[in-house]
mmCIF file of C-alpha atoms in Angstrom:
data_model
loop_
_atom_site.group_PDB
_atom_site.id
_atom_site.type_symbol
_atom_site.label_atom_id
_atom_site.label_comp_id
_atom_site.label_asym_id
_atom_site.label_seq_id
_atom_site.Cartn_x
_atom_site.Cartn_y
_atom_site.Cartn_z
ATOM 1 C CA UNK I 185 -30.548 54.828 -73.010
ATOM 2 C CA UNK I 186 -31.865 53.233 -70.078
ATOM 3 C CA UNK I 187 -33.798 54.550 -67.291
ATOM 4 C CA UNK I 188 -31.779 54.121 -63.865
ATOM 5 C CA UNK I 189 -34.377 54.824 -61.474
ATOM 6 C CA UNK I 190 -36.536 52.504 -62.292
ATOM 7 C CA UNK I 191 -38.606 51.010 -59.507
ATOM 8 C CA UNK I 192 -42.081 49.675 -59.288
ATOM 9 C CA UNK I 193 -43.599 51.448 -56.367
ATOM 10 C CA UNK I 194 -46.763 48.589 -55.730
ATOM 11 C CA UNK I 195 -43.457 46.364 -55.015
ATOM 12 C CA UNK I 196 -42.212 48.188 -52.510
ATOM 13 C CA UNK I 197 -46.109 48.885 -50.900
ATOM 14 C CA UNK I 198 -46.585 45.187 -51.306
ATOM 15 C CA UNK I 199 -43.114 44.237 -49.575
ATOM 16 C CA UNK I 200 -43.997 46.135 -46.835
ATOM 17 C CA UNK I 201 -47.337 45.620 -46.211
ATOM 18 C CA UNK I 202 -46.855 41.367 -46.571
ATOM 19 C CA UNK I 203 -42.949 41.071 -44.525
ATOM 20 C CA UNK I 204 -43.397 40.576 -41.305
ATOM 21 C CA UNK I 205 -40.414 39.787 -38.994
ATOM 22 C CA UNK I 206 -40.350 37.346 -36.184
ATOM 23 C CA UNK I 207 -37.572 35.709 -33.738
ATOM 24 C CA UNK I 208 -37.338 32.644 -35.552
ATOM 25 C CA UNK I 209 -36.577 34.708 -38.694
ATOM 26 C CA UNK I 210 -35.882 38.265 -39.915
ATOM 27 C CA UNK I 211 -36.709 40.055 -42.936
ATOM 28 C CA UNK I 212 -36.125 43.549 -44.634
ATOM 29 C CA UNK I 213 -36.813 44.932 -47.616
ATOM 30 C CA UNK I 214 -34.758 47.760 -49.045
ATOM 31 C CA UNK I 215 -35.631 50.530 -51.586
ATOM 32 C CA UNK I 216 -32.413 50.119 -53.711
ATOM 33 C CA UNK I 217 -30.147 50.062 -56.643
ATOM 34 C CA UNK I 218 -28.595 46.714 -57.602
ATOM 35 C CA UNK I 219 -25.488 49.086 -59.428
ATOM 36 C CA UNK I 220 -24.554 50.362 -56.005
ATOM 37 C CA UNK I 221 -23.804 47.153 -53.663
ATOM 38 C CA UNK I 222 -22.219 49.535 -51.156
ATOM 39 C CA UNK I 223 -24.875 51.249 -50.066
ATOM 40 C CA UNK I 224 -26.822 47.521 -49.994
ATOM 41 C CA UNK I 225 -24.534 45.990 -47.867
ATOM 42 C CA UNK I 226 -24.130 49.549 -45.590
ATOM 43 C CA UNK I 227 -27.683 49.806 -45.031
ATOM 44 C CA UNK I 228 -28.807 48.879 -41.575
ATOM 45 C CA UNK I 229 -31.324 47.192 -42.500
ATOM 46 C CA UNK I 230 -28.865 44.649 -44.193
ATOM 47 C CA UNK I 231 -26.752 44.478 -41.091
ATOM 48 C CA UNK I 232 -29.512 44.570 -38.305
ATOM 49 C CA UNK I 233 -30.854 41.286 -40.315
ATOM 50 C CA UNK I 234 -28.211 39.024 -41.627
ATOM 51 C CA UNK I 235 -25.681 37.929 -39.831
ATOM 52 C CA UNK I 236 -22.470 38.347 -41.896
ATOM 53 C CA UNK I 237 -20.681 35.631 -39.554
ATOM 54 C CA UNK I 238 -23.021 33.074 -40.901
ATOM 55 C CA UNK I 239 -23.451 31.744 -44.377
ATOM 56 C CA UNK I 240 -25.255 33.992 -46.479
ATOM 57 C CA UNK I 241 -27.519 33.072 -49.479
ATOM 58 C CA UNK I 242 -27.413 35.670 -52.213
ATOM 59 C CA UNK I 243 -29.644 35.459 -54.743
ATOM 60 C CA UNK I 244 -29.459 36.902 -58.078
ATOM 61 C CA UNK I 245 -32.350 35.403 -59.978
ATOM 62 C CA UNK I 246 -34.163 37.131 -62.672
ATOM 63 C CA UNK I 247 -32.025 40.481 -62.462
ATOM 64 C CA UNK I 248 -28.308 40.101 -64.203
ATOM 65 C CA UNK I 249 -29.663 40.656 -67.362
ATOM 66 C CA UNK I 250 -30.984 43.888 -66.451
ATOM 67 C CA UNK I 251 -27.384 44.875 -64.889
ATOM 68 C CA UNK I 252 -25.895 45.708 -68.648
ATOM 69 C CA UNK I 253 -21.898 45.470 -68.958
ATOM 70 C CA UNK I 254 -21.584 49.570 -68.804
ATOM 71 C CA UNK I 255 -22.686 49.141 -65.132
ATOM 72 C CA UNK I 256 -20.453 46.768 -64.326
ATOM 73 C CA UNK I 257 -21.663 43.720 -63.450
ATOM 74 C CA UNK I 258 -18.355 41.768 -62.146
ATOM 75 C CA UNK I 259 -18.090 44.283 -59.839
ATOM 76 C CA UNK I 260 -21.019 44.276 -58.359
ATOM 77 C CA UNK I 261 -21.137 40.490 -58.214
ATOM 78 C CA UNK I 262 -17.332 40.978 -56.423
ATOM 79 C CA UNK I 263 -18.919 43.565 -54.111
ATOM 80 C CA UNK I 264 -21.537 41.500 -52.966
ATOM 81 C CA UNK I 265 -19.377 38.300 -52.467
ATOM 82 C CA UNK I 266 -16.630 39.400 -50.841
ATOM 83 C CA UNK I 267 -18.872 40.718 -47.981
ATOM 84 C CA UNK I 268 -20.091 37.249 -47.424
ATOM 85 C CA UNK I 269 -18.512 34.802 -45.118
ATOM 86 C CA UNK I 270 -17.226 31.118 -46.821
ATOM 87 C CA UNK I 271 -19.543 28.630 -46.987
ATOM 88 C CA UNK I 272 -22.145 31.185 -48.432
ATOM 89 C CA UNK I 273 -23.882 30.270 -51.534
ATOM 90 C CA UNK I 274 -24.977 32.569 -54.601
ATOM 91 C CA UNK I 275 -27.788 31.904 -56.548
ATOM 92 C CA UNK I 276 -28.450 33.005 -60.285
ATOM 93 C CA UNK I 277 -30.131 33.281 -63.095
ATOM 94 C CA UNK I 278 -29.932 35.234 -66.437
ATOM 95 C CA UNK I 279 -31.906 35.256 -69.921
ATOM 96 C CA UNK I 280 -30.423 34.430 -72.880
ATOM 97 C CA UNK I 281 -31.917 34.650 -76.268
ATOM 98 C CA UNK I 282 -29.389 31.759 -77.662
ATOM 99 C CA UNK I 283 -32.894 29.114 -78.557
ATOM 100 C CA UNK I 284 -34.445 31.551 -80.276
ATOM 101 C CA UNK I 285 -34.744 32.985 -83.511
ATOM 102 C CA UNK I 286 -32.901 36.357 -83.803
ATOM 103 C CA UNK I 287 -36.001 38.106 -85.123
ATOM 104 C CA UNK I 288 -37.582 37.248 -81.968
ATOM 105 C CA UNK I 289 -34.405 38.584 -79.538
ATOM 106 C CA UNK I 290 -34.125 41.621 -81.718
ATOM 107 C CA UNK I 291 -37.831 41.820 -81.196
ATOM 108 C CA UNK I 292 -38.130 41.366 -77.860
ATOM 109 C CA UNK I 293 -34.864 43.919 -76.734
ATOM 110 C CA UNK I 294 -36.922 46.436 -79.164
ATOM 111 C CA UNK I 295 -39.437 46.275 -76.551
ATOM 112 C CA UNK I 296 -37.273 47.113 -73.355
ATOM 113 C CA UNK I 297 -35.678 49.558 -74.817
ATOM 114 C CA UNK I 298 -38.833 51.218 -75.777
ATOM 115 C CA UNK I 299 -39.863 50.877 -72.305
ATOM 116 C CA UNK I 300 -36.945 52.074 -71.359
ATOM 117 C CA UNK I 301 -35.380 49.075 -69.808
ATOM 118 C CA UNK I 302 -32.033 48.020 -69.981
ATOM 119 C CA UNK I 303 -31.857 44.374 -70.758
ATOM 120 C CA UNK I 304 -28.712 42.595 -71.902
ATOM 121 C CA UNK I 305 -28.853 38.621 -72.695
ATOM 122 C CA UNK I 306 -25.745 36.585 -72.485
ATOM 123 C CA UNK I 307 -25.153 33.275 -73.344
ATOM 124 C CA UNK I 308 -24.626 30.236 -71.242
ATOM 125 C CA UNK I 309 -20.511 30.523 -71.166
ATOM 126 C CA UNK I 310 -20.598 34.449 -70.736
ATOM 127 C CA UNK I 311 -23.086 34.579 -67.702
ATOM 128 C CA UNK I 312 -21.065 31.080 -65.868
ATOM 129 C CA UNK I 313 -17.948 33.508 -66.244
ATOM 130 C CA UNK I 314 -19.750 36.618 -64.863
ATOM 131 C CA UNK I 315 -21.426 35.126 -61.705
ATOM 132 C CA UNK I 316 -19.452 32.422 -60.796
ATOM 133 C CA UNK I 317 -15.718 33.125 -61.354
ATOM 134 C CA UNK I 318 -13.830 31.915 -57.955
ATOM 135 C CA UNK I 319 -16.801 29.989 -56.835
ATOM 136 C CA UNK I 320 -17.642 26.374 -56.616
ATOM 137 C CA UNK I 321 -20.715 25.105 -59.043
ATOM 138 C CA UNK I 322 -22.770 22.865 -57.460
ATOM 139 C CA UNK I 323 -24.133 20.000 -59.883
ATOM 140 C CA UNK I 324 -25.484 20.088 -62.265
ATOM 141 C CA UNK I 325 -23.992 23.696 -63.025
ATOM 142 C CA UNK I 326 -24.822 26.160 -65.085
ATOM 143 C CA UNK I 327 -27.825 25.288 -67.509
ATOM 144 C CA UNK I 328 -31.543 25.545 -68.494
ATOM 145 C CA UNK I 329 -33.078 26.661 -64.838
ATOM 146 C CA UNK I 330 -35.352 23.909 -66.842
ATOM 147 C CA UNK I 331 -32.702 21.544 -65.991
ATOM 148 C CA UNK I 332 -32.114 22.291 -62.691
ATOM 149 C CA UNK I 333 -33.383 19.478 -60.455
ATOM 150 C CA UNK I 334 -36.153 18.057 -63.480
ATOM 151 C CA UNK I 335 -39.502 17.294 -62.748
ATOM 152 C CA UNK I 336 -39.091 13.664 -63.951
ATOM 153 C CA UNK I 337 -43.128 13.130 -64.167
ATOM 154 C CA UNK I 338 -43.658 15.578 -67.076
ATOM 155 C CA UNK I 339 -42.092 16.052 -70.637
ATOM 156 C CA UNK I 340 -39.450 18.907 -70.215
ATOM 157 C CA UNK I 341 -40.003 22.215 -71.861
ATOM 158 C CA UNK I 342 -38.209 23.375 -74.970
ATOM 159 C CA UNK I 343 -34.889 25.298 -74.718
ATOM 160 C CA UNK I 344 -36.554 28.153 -76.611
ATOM 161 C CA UNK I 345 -39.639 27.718 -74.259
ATOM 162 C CA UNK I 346 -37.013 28.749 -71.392
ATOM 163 C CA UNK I 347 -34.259 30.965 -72.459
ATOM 164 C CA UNK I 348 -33.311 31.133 -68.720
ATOM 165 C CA UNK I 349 -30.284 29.939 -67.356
ATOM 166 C CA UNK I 350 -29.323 29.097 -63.651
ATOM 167 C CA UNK I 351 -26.610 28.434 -61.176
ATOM 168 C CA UNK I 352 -25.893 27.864 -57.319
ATOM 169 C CA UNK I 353 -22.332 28.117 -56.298
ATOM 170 C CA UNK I 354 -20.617 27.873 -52.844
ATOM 171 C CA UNK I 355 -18.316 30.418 -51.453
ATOM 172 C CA UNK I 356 -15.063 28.302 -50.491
#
C-alpha cells in the first residue's frame, strides 16, 4: 500500500521562497499530484505561464518509477502530451534495478515500501514503450542517463553504479 499524499512540505517552502518570476522568463510551482494531469494542466498557474502555442519541454526525470502501473502511467504520459503543441520535447528518466543483484532490488523496494513509497522499476524496453510510444527518440535513445552525452575525460561509471535510464523525444 502506498501513501498517495505524499509531499515533502520544505519542497514546496523552498520552491517558493527561491522562484522568482521575471519578463524574460516565468516560473510556477504547483502543489500537485503527478496521477491527476488534469488538474496540472487546468491550473492557472500552468496556463498563466506556458504558452501552449509554443513548444513545451516536459520533463519527467526521476518520477515514473514512483507512478506504479495501478495508477496508470500511459495515461498520464498521454494526458500530458497531447496538451502540448508539436515540436515539444519530453524528457525522462526511470530506475531500473536490471545491473543489480536481485537481493539488492528486493532490498532496496523493501525499503520504500516500508516508507511507504510506491516505487516500481522497469527495465530499459518497458519504460522506452511507456514514455515514448508515438514520439521521436532523439540519439542516442533510450539508455544509461550515464550514456547520455558522456563525459569523454573520465572513466564511465558502472551500469549497476547507475540503474537510471533516460530519454528525450520530440513531439512530431
Amino acid at each position: 500500500m502506498h501513501n498517495p499524499s505524499y509531499n515533502d512540505p520544505l519542497v514546496l517552502a523552498h520552491a517558493r521562497a527561491l522562484l522568482a518570476s521575471s519578463p524574460e522568463g516565468r516560473t510556477a510551482y504547483l502543489q500537485a499530484d503527478l496521477r491527476n494531469p488534469r488538474a496540472l494542466l487546468d491550473d492557472p498557474a500552468t496556463r498563466g505561464t506556458l504558452d501552449f502555442d509554443q513548444p513545451i519541454a516536459l520533463m519527467l526525470v526521476s518520477v515514473l518509477h514512483f507512478i506504479v502501473d495501478e495508477d496508470g502511467p500511459r495515461q498520464i504520459i498521454e494526458t500530458l502530451l497531447d496538451a502540448l503543441p508539436p515540436g515539444s520535447f519530453l524528457v525522462a528518466s526511470h530506475v531500473t534495478a536490471e545491473h543489480i543483484p536481485a537481493s539488492s532490488a528486493a532490498a532496496g523496494g523493501q525499503s520504500y515500501r516500508e516508507a511507504r513509497i510506491p516505487l516500481q522499476e522497469r527495465d530499459s524496453d518497458t519504460f522506452a514503450q511507456l514514455a515514448f510510444s508515438g514520439l521521436d527518440l532523439v540519439a542516442p535513445g533510450v539508455v544509461l542517463v550515464s550514456e547520455w552525452r558522456p563525459d569523454q575525460t573520465v572513466p564511465p561509471p558502472l551500469p549497476r553504479e547507475v540503474n537510471m535510464y533516460g530519454g528525450v523525444a520530440k513531439k512530431p
